[in-house]
């Protein structure tokens, strides 16, 4: 009887361990809401990459680009900085890279080279688009303030404007192929729209830079730094 006791204890221990494993599996299958939310965040495309913001970037970039080309059609004398279609094109490219990132299958810890490369490219292009949109807002605001102070006269097929008519050495701004009436009304409206659209696009790009940074440095690293600690604790318990 004494020889059979250890075997019985081992069998009871194994049954208890199997029962505990079954209970853990049932809890994972049924129900911890936190683990369920974590799994959904890794499987849901809208959670791991906000599709709504990518669509918003595409819409804003298209609007800025179209409006920039419309501004270029007002007068052939307008500079490239005054028609910021280049900022809209960059935002559209950022949105397309975001759609590519959305189509890549999710891998934890960024184990795929394609996922890491596209995510890094998206972050860098978003930062570039942010700078471009801020520059477009600054150029549009400067040009709008100049228009409010101009004194313009229509001469033949051009509109000539001055900041100070009393100064004979003052700079004269010439807008070819337009009249002063359409220049003061249409160009002022377009500049205001450019400031508003580029400001919203800059805020969206800034938000997306923050989202990509948070997705990289506040999600995937969890658990890596705790492995040496758990190993050290195990050695301490063994000693």
Coordinates of N, CA and C in Angstrom, one line a residue:
X1 N 0.8 -1.2 0.0 CA 0.0 0.0 0.0 C 0.8 1.3 0.0
X2 N 1.9 1.2 0.8 CA 2.8 2.4 0.8 C 3.5 2.6 -0.6
X3 N 3.8 1.5 -1.3 CA 4.4 1.7 -2.6 C 3.5 2.3 -3.7
X4 N 2.2 2.1 -3.5 CA 1.2 2.6 -4.5 C 0.9 4.1 -4.3
X5 N 1.2 4.6 -3.2 CA 0.8 6.0 -2.9 C 1.5 7.0 -3.8
X6 N 2.8 7.0 -4.1 CA 3.3 8.0 -5.0 C 2.7 8.0 -6.3
X7 N 2.4 6.8 -6.9 CA 1.8 6.8 -8.2 C 0.4 7.4 -8.2
X8 N -0.3 7.2 -7.1 CA -1.6 7.9 -6.9 C -1.5 9.3 -6.9
X9 N -0.5 9.8 -6.1 CA -0.3 11.3 -6.0 C 0.0 11.9 -7.4
X10 N 0.9 11.2 -8.2 CA 1.2 11.7 -9.5 C 0.0 11.7 -10.4
X11 N -0.8 10.7 -10.3 CA -2.0 10.7 -11.2 C -3.0 11.9 -10.8
X12 N -3.1 12.1 -9.5 CA -4.0 13.2 -9.1 C -3.4 14.6 -9.5
X13 N -2.1 14.7 -9.4 CA -1.4 16.0 -9.9 C -1.6 16.2 -11.3
X14 N -1.5 15.1 -12.1 CA -1.7 15.3 -13.6 C -3.1 15.6 -13.9
X15 N -4.1 15.0 -13.2 CA -5.5 15.4 -13.5 C -5.8 16.8 -13.1
X16 N -5.2 17.3 -12.0 CA -5.4 18.7 -11.6 C -4.8 19.6 -12.6
X17 N -3.6 19.3 -13.1 CA -3.0 20.2 -14.1 C -3.8 20.2 -15.4
X18 N -4.4 19.1 -15.8 CA -5.2 19.1 -17.0 C -6.5 19.8 -16.8
X19 N -7.0 19.7 -15.6 CA -8.3 20.5 -15.3 C -8.0 22.0 -15.3
X20 N -6.8 22.4 -14.8 CA -6.5 23.8 -14.8 C -6.3 24.3 -16.2
X21 N -5.7 23.5 -17.1 CA -5.5 23.9 -18.4 C -6.8 24.1 -19.2
X22 N -7.7 23.2 -18.9 CA -9.0 23.3 -19.5 C -9.8 24.5 -19.1
X23 N -9.6 24.9 -17.8 CA -10.3 26.1 -17.3 C -9.7 27.3 -17.9
X24 N -8.4 27.3 -18.1 CA -7.7 28.5 -18.8 C -8.2 28.6 -20.2
X25 N -8.3 27.5 -20.9 CA -8.7 27.6 -22.3 C -10.2 28.1 -22.4
X26 N -11.0 27.6 -21.4 CA -12.4 28.1 -21.4 C -12.5 29.5 -21.2
X27 N -11.7 30.0 -20.2 CA -11.7 31.5 -19.9 C -11.3 32.3 -21.2
X28 N -10.2 31.8 -21.9 CA -9.8 32.5 -23.0 C -10.8 32.5 -24.1
X29 N -11.5 31.3 -24.3 CA -12.5 31.2 -25.3 C -13.7 32.0 -25.0
X30 N -14.2 32.1 -23.7 CA -15.4 32.7 -23.4 C -15.3 34.2 -23.2
X31 N -14.2 34.3 -22.2 CA -14.3 35.5 -21.8 C -13.8 36.6 -21.2
X32 N -12.5 36.7 -21.1 CA -12.0 37.9 -20.6 C -12.2 39.1 -21.6
X33 N -12.9 40.1 -21.2 CA -13.1 41.2 -22.3 C -11.9 41.9 -22.7
X34 N -10.9 42.0 -21.8 CA -9.6 42.7 -22.2 C -8.9 41.9 -23.3
X35 N -8.8 40.6 -23.1 CA -8.1 39.8 -24.1 C -8.9 39.8 -25.4
X36 N -10.2 39.8 -25.3 CA -11.0 39.9 -26.5 C -10.8 41.1 -27.3
X37 N -10.7 42.2 -26.5 CA -10.5 43.5 -27.2 C -9.1 43.6 -27.8
X38 N -8.1 43.0 -27.2 CA -6.7 43.0 -27.8 C -6.7 42.2 -29.0
X39 N -7.4 41.0 -29.0 CA -7.4 40.2 -30.3 C -8.1 40.9 -31.4
X40 N -9.2 41.6 -31.0 CA -10.0 42.4 -32.1 C -9.1 43.5 -32.6
X41 N -8.3 44.1 -31.7 CA -7.5 45.3 -32.2 C -6.4 44.8 -33.2
X42 N -6.0 43.5 -33.1 CA -5.0 43.0 -34.0 C -5.6 42.5 -35.3
X43 N -6.9 42.1 -35.3 CA -7.5 41.5 -36.4 C -8.4 42.6 -37.2
X44 N -8.9 43.6 -36.6 CA -9.7 44.6 -37.2 C -8.8 45.5 -38.0
X45 N -9.1 45.7 -39.3 CA -8.3 46.6 -40.2 C -8.5 48.0 -39.7
X46 N -9.8 48.4 -39.4 CA -10.0 49.8 -38.9 C -9.4 50.1 -37.6
X47 N -9.1 49.1 -36.8 CA -8.4 49.3 -35.5 C -6.9 49.5 -35.7
X48 N -6.3 48.6 -36.5 CA -4.8 48.7 -36.6 C -4.4 49.8 -37.5
X49 N -5.3 50.2 -38.4 CA -5.0 51.4 -39.2 C -6.3 52.2 -39.5
X50 N -6.4 53.4 -39.0 CA -7.7 54.1 -39.2 C -8.0 54.4 -40.7
X51 N -8.8 53.7 -41.3 CA -9.2 53.9 -42.7 C -9.8 55.2 -42.9
X52 N -10.6 55.7 -41.9 CA -11.3 57.0 -42.1 C -10.3 58.1 -42.3
X53 N -9.2 58.1 -41.6 CA -8.2 59.2 -41.8 C -7.5 59.1 -43.1
X54 N -7.3 57.9 -43.6 CA -6.7 57.8 -45.0 C -7.6 58.3 -46.0
X55 N -8.9 58.0 -45.9 CA -9.8 58.6 -46.9 C -9.9 60.1 -46.8
X56 N -9.8 60.6 -45.5 CA -9.8 62.1 -45.3 C -8.6 62.7 -45.9
X57 N -7.4 62.0 -45.8 CA -6.2 62.6 -46.4 C -6.4 62.6 -48.0
X58 N -6.9 61.6 -48.5 CA -7.1 61.5 -50.0 C -8.1 62.6 -50.4
X59 N -9.1 62.8 -49.7 CA -10.1 63.9 -50.1 C -9.5 65.3 -50.0
X60 N -8.7 65.5 -48.9 CA -8.1 66.8 -48.7 C -7.0 67.1 -49.7
X61 N -6.2 66.0 -50.0 CA -5.2 66.2 -51.0 C -5.7 66.5 -52.4
X62 N -6.8 65.8 -52.8 CA -7.4 66.0 -54.1 C -8.0 67.4 -54.1
X63 N -8.6 67.9 -53.1 CA -9.2 69.2 -53.1 C -8.1 70.3 -53.2
X64 N -7.0 70.1 -52.4 CA -5.9 71.1 -52.5 C -5.3 71.1 -53.9
X65 N -5.1 69.9 -54.5 CA -4.5 69.9 -55.8 C -5.4 70.5 -56.9
X66 N -6.7 70.2 -56.9 CA -7.6 70.8 -57.9 C -7.7 72.3 -57.7
X67 N -7.7 72.8 -56.4 CA -7.8 74.2 -56.2 C -6.5 74.9 -56.6
X68 N -5.4 74.3 -56.4 CA -4.1 74.9 -56.9 C -4.0 75.0 -58.4
X69 N -4.5 74.0 -59.1 CA -4.5 74.2 -60.6 C -5.6 75.3 -61.0
X70 N -6.7 75.4 -60.3 CA -7.6 76.5 -60.6 C -7.0 77.8 -60.4
X71 N -6.2 77.9 -59.3 CA -5.5 79.2 -59.0 C -4.5 79.5 -60.1
X72 N -3.8 78.5 -60.6 CA -2.8 78.7 -61.7 C -3.5 79.2 -63.0
X73 N -4.8 78.8 -63.2 CA -5.5 79.3 -64.3 C -6.0 80.7 -64.3
X74 N -5.9 81.3 -63.1 CA -6.4 82.7 -63.0 C -5.4 83.6 -63.7
X75 N -4.1 83.4 -63.4 CA -3.1 84.3 -64.0 C -1.8 83.4 -64.2
X76 N -1.2 83.7 -65.4 CA 0.1 83.0 -65.6 C 1.3 83.5 -64.9
X77 N 1.1 84.6 -64.2 CA 2.2 85.2 -63.4 C 2.3 84.7 -62.0
X78 N 1.3 83.9 -61.5 CA 1.3 83.4 -60.2 C 2.5 82.4 -60.0
X79 N 3.2 82.5 -58.9 CA 4.3 81.6 -58.7 C 3.8 80.3 -58.2
X80 N 4.8 79.3 -58.2 CA 4.4 78.0 -57.7 C 4.1 77.9 -56.3
X81 N 4.7 78.8 -55.5 CA 4.4 78.8 -54.0 C 3.0 79.4 -53.8
X82 N 2.5 80.2 -54.7 CA 1.1 80.7 -54.6 C 0.0 79.8 -55.0
X83 N 0.4 78.7 -55.7 CA -0.6 77.7 -56.2 C -0.1 76.3 -55.6
X84 N -0.4 76.1 -54.4 CA 0.2 74.9 -53.7 C -0.5 73.6 -54.1
X85 N -0.5 73.3 -55.4 CA -1.0 71.9 -55.8 C 0.1 70.9 -55.4
X86 N 1.3 71.3 -55.2 CA 2.4 70.3 -54.8 C 2.1 69.8 -53.4
X87 N 1.5 70.6 -52.5 CA 1.2 70.1 -51.2 C 0.1 69.0 -51.3
X88 N -0.9 69.3 -52.1 CA -2.0 68.3 -52.3 C -1.5 67.0 -52.9
X89 N -0.6 67.1 -53.8 CA -0.1 65.8 -54.4 C 0.7 65.0 -53.4
X90 N 1.4 65.6 -52.5 CA 2.1 64.9 -51.4 C 1.1 64.2 -50.5
X91 N 0.1 64.9 -50.1 CA -0.9 64.3 -49.2 C -1.6 63.2 -49.9
X92 N -1.9 63.3 -51.2 CA -2.5 62.1 -51.9 C -1.6 60.9 -51.9
X93 N -0.3 61.1 -52.1 CA 0.7 60.0 -52.1 C 0.7 59.4 -50.7
X94 N 0.6 60.2 -49.7 CA 0.6 59.7 -48.3 C -0.7 58.8 -48.1
X95 N -1.8 59.2 -48.6 CA -3.0 58.4 -48.5 C -2.9 57.1 -49.2
X96 N -2.3 57.1 -50.4 CA -2.1 55.9 -51.2 C -1.2 54.9 -50.4
X97 N -0.1 55.4 -49.8 CA 0.8 54.6 -49.0 C 0.0 54.0 -47.8
X98 N -0.9 54.8 -47.3 CA -1.7 54.3 -46.2 C -2.6 53.2 -46.6
X99 N -3.2 53.2 -47.8 CA -4.0 52.1 -48.3 C -3.2 50.9 -48.5
X100 N -1.9 51.0 -49.0 CA -1.0 49.9 -49.1 C -0.8 49.3 -47.8
X101 N -0.5 50.1 -46.7 CA -0.3 49.6 -45.4 C -1.5 48.9 -44.8
X102 N -2.7 49.3 -45.2 CA -3.9 48.7 -44.8 C -4.1 47.3 -45.4
X103 N -3.6 47.1 -46.6 CA -3.7 45.8 -47.3 C -2.7 44.8 -46.8
X104 N -1.6 45.2 -46.2 CA -0.6 44.2 -45.7 C -1.2 43.5 -44.5
X105 N -1.0 42.2 -44.5 CA -1.5 41.3 -43.4 C -0.8 41.7 -42.1
X106 N -1.5 41.7 -41.0 CA -0.9 42.1 -39.7 C 0.0 41.0 -39.2
X107 N 1.2 41.4 -38.7 CA 2.2 40.5 -38.1 C 2.6 41.2 -36.8
X108 N 2.6 40.5 -35.7 CA 3.0 41.1 -34.4 C 4.5 41.3 -34.4
X109 N 5.0 42.3 -33.6 CA 6.4 42.6 -33.5 C 7.1 43.0 -34.8
X110 N 6.3 43.3 -35.8 CA 6.8 43.7 -37.1 C 7.8 42.7 -37.7
X111 N 7.3 41.5 -37.8 CA 8.2 40.4 -38.2 C 8.4 40.4 -39.8
X112 N 7.5 41.1 -40.5 CA 7.7 41.2 -41.9 C 8.4 42.4 -42.3
X113 N 9.3 42.3 -43.2 CA 10.1 43.5 -43.7 C 9.2 44.5 -44.5
X114 N 8.2 44.0 -45.2 CA 7.3 44.8 -46.0 C 6.5 45.7 -45.0
X115 N 6.0 45.1 -44.0 CA 5.2 45.9 -43.0 C 6.0 47.0 -42.4
X116 N 7.2 46.7 -41.9 CA 8.0 47.7 -41.3 C 8.4 48.8 -42.3
X117 N 8.7 48.4 -43.5 CA 9.2 49.4 -44.6 C 8.0 50.3 -44.9
X118 N 6.9 49.8 -45.2 CA 5.7 50.6 -45.6 C 5.3 51.5 -44.4
X119 N 5.4 51.0 -43.2 CA 5.0 51.9 -42.0 C 6.0 53.0 -41.9
X120 N 7.3 52.7 -42.0 CA 8.3 53.8 -41.9 C 8.1 54.8 -43.0
X121 N 7.9 54.3 -44.3 CA 7.6 55.2 -45.4 C 6.4 56.1 -45.2
X122 N 5.4 55.5 -44.6 CA 4.2 56.3 -44.3 C 4.4 57.4 -43.3
X123 N 5.2 57.0 -42.3 CA 5.5 58.0 -41.2 C 6.3 59.2 -41.8
X124 N 7.4 58.9 -42.6 CA 8.2 59.9 -43.2 C 7.4 60.8 -44.1
X125 N 6.6 60.2 -45.0 CA 5.8 61.0 -45.9 C 4.8 61.8 -45.2
X126 N 4.2 61.3 -44.1 CA 3.3 62.1 -43.3 C 4.0 63.3 -42.7
X127 N 5.2 63.2 -42.3 CA 5.9 64.3 -41.7 C 6.3 65.3 -42.9
X128 N 6.6 64.8 -44.1 CA 6.9 65.7 -45.2 C 5.6 66.4 -45.6
X129 N 4.5 65.7 -45.6 CA 3.2 66.4 -46.0 C 2.8 67.4 -45.0
X130 N 3.1 67.2 -43.7 CA 2.9 68.1 -42.6 C 3.7 69.4 -42.9
X131 N 4.9 69.3 -43.2 CA 5.8 70.5 -43.5 C 5.3 71.2 -44.7
X132 N 4.9 70.4 -45.8 CA 4.4 71.1 -47.0 C 3.1 71.8 -46.8
X133 N 2.2 71.3 -46.0 CA 1.0 72.0 -45.8 C 1.2 73.2 -44.9
X134 N 2.1 73.2 -44.0 CA 2.3 74.4 -43.2 C 2.9 75.5 -44.0
X135 N 3.9 75.1 -44.9 CA 4.4 76.1 -45.9 C 3.4 76.7 -46.8
X136 N 2.5 75.8 -47.3 CA 1.4 76.3 -48.1 C 0.5 77.3 -47.4
X137 N 0.2 77.0 -46.1 CA -0.6 78.0 -45.3 C 0.1 79.3 -45.2
X138 N 1.4 79.2 -44.9 CA 2.2 80.4 -44.7 C 2.2 81.3 -46.0
X139 N 2.5 80.7 -47.1 CA 2.5 81.4 -48.4 C 1.2 82.0 -48.8
X140 N 0.1 81.2 -48.5 CA -1.2 81.7 -48.9 C -1.6 82.9 -48.0
X141 N -1.3 82.8 -46.7 CA -1.6 83.9 -45.8 C -0.8 85.2 -46.1
X142 N 0.5 85.0 -46.5 CA 1.3 86.2 -46.9 C 0.7 86.8 -48.1
X143 N 0.3 86.0 -49.1 CA -0.2 86.6 -50.3 C -1.6 87.2 -50.1
X144 N -2.4 86.6 -49.2 CA -3.7 87.2 -48.9 C -3.5 88.6 -48.2
X145 N -2.6 88.7 -47.3 CA -2.3 90.0 -46.6 C -1.9 91.0 -47.6
X146 N -1.1 90.6 -48.6 CA -0.7 91.6 -49.6 C -1.8 92.0 -50.5
X147 N -2.7 91.1 -50.8 CA -3.9 91.5 -51.6 C -4.8 92.5 -50.9
X148 N -4.9 92.4 -49.6 CA -5.7 93.4 -48.9 C -5.1 94.8 -48.9
X149 N -3.8 94.9 -49.1 CA -3.1 96.2 -49.1 C -2.8 96.7 -50.5
X150 N -3.1 95.9 -51.5 CA -2.8 96.4 -52.9 C -3.7 97.5 -53.4
X151 N -3.1 98.3 -54.2 CA -3.9 99.3 -55.0 C -3.7 98.9 -56.5
X152 N -4.7 98.4 -57.1 CA -4.5 97.8 -58.4 C -5.2 98.6 -59.5
X153 N -4.6 98.6 -60.7 CA -5.1 99.2 -61.9 C -5.0 98.2 -63.1
X154 N -6.1 98.2 -63.9 CA -6.1 97.3 -65.1 C -5.4 98.0 -66.2
X155 N -4.3 97.5 -66.8 CA -3.6 98.0 -67.9 C -3.6 97.0 -69.0
X156 N -4.3 97.2 -70.1 CA -4.4 96.2 -71.2 C -4.9 94.9 -70.7
X157 N -4.1 93.8 -70.8 CA -4.5 92.5 -70.4 C -3.9 92.1 -69.1
X158 N -3.5 93.0 -68.3 CA -2.9 92.7 -67.0 C -3.4 93.6 -65.9
X159 N -3.2 93.1 -64.7 CA -3.5 93.9 -63.5 C -2.2 94.2 -62.7
X160 N -2.0 95.5 -62.6 CA -0.8 96.0 -61.9 C -1.1 96.6 -60.6
X161 N -0.4 96.0 -59.6 CA -0.8 96.4 -58.2 C 0.5 96.9 -57.5
X162 N 0.2 97.8 -56.5 CA 1.3 98.4 -55.7 C 0.9 98.4 -54.3
X163 N 1.9 98.3 -53.4 CA 1.6 98.4 -52.0 C 1.4 99.9 -51.5
X164 N 2.3 100.8 -52.1 CA 2.3 102.2 -51.8 C 2.4 103.0 -53.1
X165 N 1.3 103.6 -53.5 CA 1.2 104.3 -54.7 C 2.0 105.6 -54.7
X166 N 2.3 106.1 -53.4 CA 3.0 107.4 -53.3 C 4.5 107.2 -53.5
X167 N 5.0 105.9 -53.4 CA 6.4 105.7 -53.5 C 6.7 105.3 -54.9
X168 N 7.5 106.2 -55.6 CA 7.8 105.9 -57.1 C 8.7 104.7 -57.2
X169 N 9.5 104.4 -56.2 CA 10.4 103.2 -56.3 C 9.8 102.0 -55.7
X170 N 8.5 102.0 -55.4 CA 7.9 100.8 -54.8 C 7.7 99.7 -55.9
X171 N 7.7 98.5 -55.4 CA 7.6 97.3 -56.3 C 6.2 97.3 -56.9
X172 N 6.1 96.9 -58.2 CA 4.9 96.7 -58.9 C 4.7 95.3 -59.1
X173 N 3.5 94.8 -58.7 CA 3.2 93.4 -58.9 C 2.3 93.3 -60.1
X174 N 2.7 92.5 -61.1 CA 1.9 92.4 -62.4 C 1.3 91.0 -62.5
X175 N 0.0 91.0 -62.7 CA -0.7 89.7 -62.9 C -1.2 89.7 -64.3
X176 N -0.6 88.8 -65.1 CA -0.9 88.7 -66.5 C -2.2 88.0 -66.8
X177 N -2.9 88.3 -67.9 CA -4.1 87.6 -68.4 C -5.2 87.6 -67.4
X178 N -5.4 88.7 -66.7 CA -6.5 88.8 -65.8 C -6.8 90.3 -65.6
X179 N -8.0 90.6 -65.1 CA -8.4 91.9 -64.7 C -8.5 92.0 -63.2
X180 N -8.4 93.3 -62.7 CA -8.3 93.5 -61.3 C -9.6 93.0 -60.5
X181 N -10.7 93.1 -61.2 CA -12.0 92.7 -60.5 C -12.0 91.2 -60.2
X182 N -11.7 90.3 -61.1 CA -11.6 88.9 -60.9 C -10.5 88.5 -60.0
X183 N -9.4 89.3 -60.1 CA -8.2 89.0 -59.2 C -8.5 89.2 -57.8
X184 N -9.2 90.3 -57.4 CA -9.5 90.6 -56.0 C -10.5 89.7 -55.4
X185 N -11.4 89.2 -56.3 CA -12.5 88.4 -55.7 C -12.2 86.9 -55.7
X186 N -11.8 86.4 -56.9 CA -11.5 85.0 -57.0 C -10.2 84.5 -56.3
X187 N -9.2 85.3 -56.5 CA -7.9 84.9 -55.9 C -8.0 85.0 -54.4
X188 N -8.7 86.0 -53.9 CA -8.8 86.1 -52.4 C -9.6 84.9 -51.8
X189 N -10.7 84.5 -52.5 CA -11.4 83.3 -52.1 C -10.6 82.1 -52.2
X190 N -9.9 81.9 -53.2 CA -9.0 80.7 -53.4 C -7.9 80.6 -52.3
X191 N -7.4 81.8 -52.0 CA -6.3 81.8 -50.9 C -6.9 81.4 -49.6
X192 N -8.1 81.9 -49.3 CA -8.7 81.5 -48.0 C -9.0 80.0 -48.0
X193 N -9.5 79.5 -49.1 CA -9.8 78.1 -49.1 C -8.5 77.2 -49.0
X194 N -7.5 77.7 -49.6 CA -6.2 77.0 -49.5 C -5.7 77.0 -48.0
X195 N -5.8 78.1 -47.4 CA -5.4 78.2 -46.0 C -6.2 77.2 -45.1
X196 N -7.5 77.1 -45.3 CA -8.3 76.2 -44.5 C -8.0 74.8 -44.8
X197 N -8.0 74.4 -46.1 CA -7.8 73.0 -46.5 C -6.4 72.5 -46.1
X198 N -5.4 73.3 -46.3 CA -4.0 72.9 -45.9 C -3.8 72.9 -44.4
X199 N -4.5 73.7 -43.7 CA -4.5 73.6 -42.2 C -5.1 72.3 -41.7
X200 N -6.2 72.0 -42.2 CA -6.9 70.7 -41.8 C -6.0 69.5 -42.2
X201 N -5.4 69.6 -43.5 CA -4.6 68.5 -43.9 C -3.3 68.4 -43.0
X202 N -2.8 69.5 -42.6 CA -1.6 69.4 -41.7 C -2.0 68.8 -40.3
X203 N -3.1 69.1 -39.8 CA -3.6 68.5 -38.6 C -3.8 67.0 -38.7
X204 N -4.4 66.6 -39.8 CA -4.6 65.2 -40.1 C -3.3 64.4 -40.2
X205 N -2.3 65.0 -40.9 CA -1.0 64.4 -41.0 C -0.3 64.3 -39.7
X206 N -0.4 65.3 -38.9 CA 0.2 65.3 -37.5 C -0.4 64.2 -36.7
X207 N -1.7 64.1 -36.8 CA -2.4 63.0 -36.0 C -2.0 61.6 -36.5
X208 N -1.8 61.5 -37.8 CA -1.4 60.2 -38.3 C 0.0 59.8 -37.9
X209 N 0.9 60.8 -37.8 CA 2.3 60.6 -37.3 C 2.2 60.1 -35.9
X210 N 1.3 60.7 -35.1 CA 1.2 60.3 -33.7 C 0.6 58.9 -33.6
X211 N -0.3 58.5 -34.5 CA -0.9 57.2 -34.5 C 0.1 56.1 -34.8
X212 N 0.9 56.4 -35.9 CA 1.9 55.4 -36.3 C 3.0 55.3 -35.2
X213 N 3.4 56.4 -34.6 CA 4.3 56.3 -33.5 C 3.8 55.5 -32.3
X214 N 2.6 55.7 -31.9 CA 2.0 55.0 -30.8 C 1.8 53.6 -31.2
X215 N 1.4 53.3 -32.4 CA 1.2 51.9 -32.8 C 2.5 51.1 -32.8
X216 N 3.6 51.8 -33.0 CA 5.0 51.2 -33.0 C 5.5 51.0 -31.6
X217 N 5.5 52.1 -30.8 CA 6.2 52.1 -29.6 C 5.4 51.8 -28.3
X218 N 4.1 51.7 -28.5 CA 3.2 51.5 -27.3 C 2.4 50.2 -27.4
X219 N 2.6 49.4 -28.4 CA 1.8 48.2 -28.6 C 2.7 47.0 -28.7
X220 N 3.7 47.0 -29.7 CA 4.4 45.8 -30.0 C 5.5 45.5 -29.1
X221 N 6.0 46.4 -28.3 CA 7.2 46.0 -27.5 C 6.8 45.4 -26.2
X222 N 5.5 45.3 -25.8 CA 5.0 44.8 -24.6 C 5.4 43.3 -24.4
X223 N 6.0 43.0 -23.3 CA 6.4 41.7 -23.0 C 7.9 41.4 -23.2
X224 N 8.5 42.1 -24.1 CA 9.9 41.9 -24.4 C 10.8 42.2 -23.3
X225 N 10.6 43.3 -22.6 CA 11.5 43.8 -21.6 C 11.3 43.0 -20.3
X226 N 10.2 42.3 -20.2 CA 9.9 41.6 -18.9 C 10.5 40.2 -18.9
X227 N 11.1 39.7 -20.0 CA 11.6 38.4 -20.1 C 12.9 38.3 -19.2
X228 N 13.8 39.2 -19.3 CA 15.0 39.1 -18.4 C 14.6 39.1 -16.9
X229 N 13.5 39.9 -16.6 CA 13.1 40.0 -15.2 C 12.5 38.7 -14.7
X230 N 11.7 38.1 -15.5 CA 11.2 36.8 -15.1 C 12.2 35.7 -15.0
X231 N 13.3 35.8 -15.9 CA 14.4 34.8 -15.8 C 15.1 35.0 -14.5
X232 N 15.4 36.3 -14.2 CA 16.1 36.5 -12.9 C 15.4 36.1 -11.7
X233 N 14.0 36.3 -11.8 CA 13.2 35.8 -10.6 C 13.2 34.3 -10.5
X234 N 13.3 33.6 -11.6 CA 13.3 32.2 -11.6 C 14.6 31.7 -11.0
X235 N 15.8 32.3 -11.3 CA 17.0 31.9 -10.8 C 17.1 32.2 -9.3
X236 N 16.4 33.4 -8.9 CA 16.4 33.7 -7.4 C 15.6 32.7 -6.7
X237 N 14.5 32.2 -7.2 CA 13.7 31.2 -6.5 C 14.4 29.9 -6.4
X238 N 15.1 29.5 -7.5 CA 15.9 28.3 -7.5 C 17.0 28.3 -6.4
X239 N 17.6 29.5 -6.3 CA 18.7 29.6 -5.2 C 18.0 29.5 -3.9

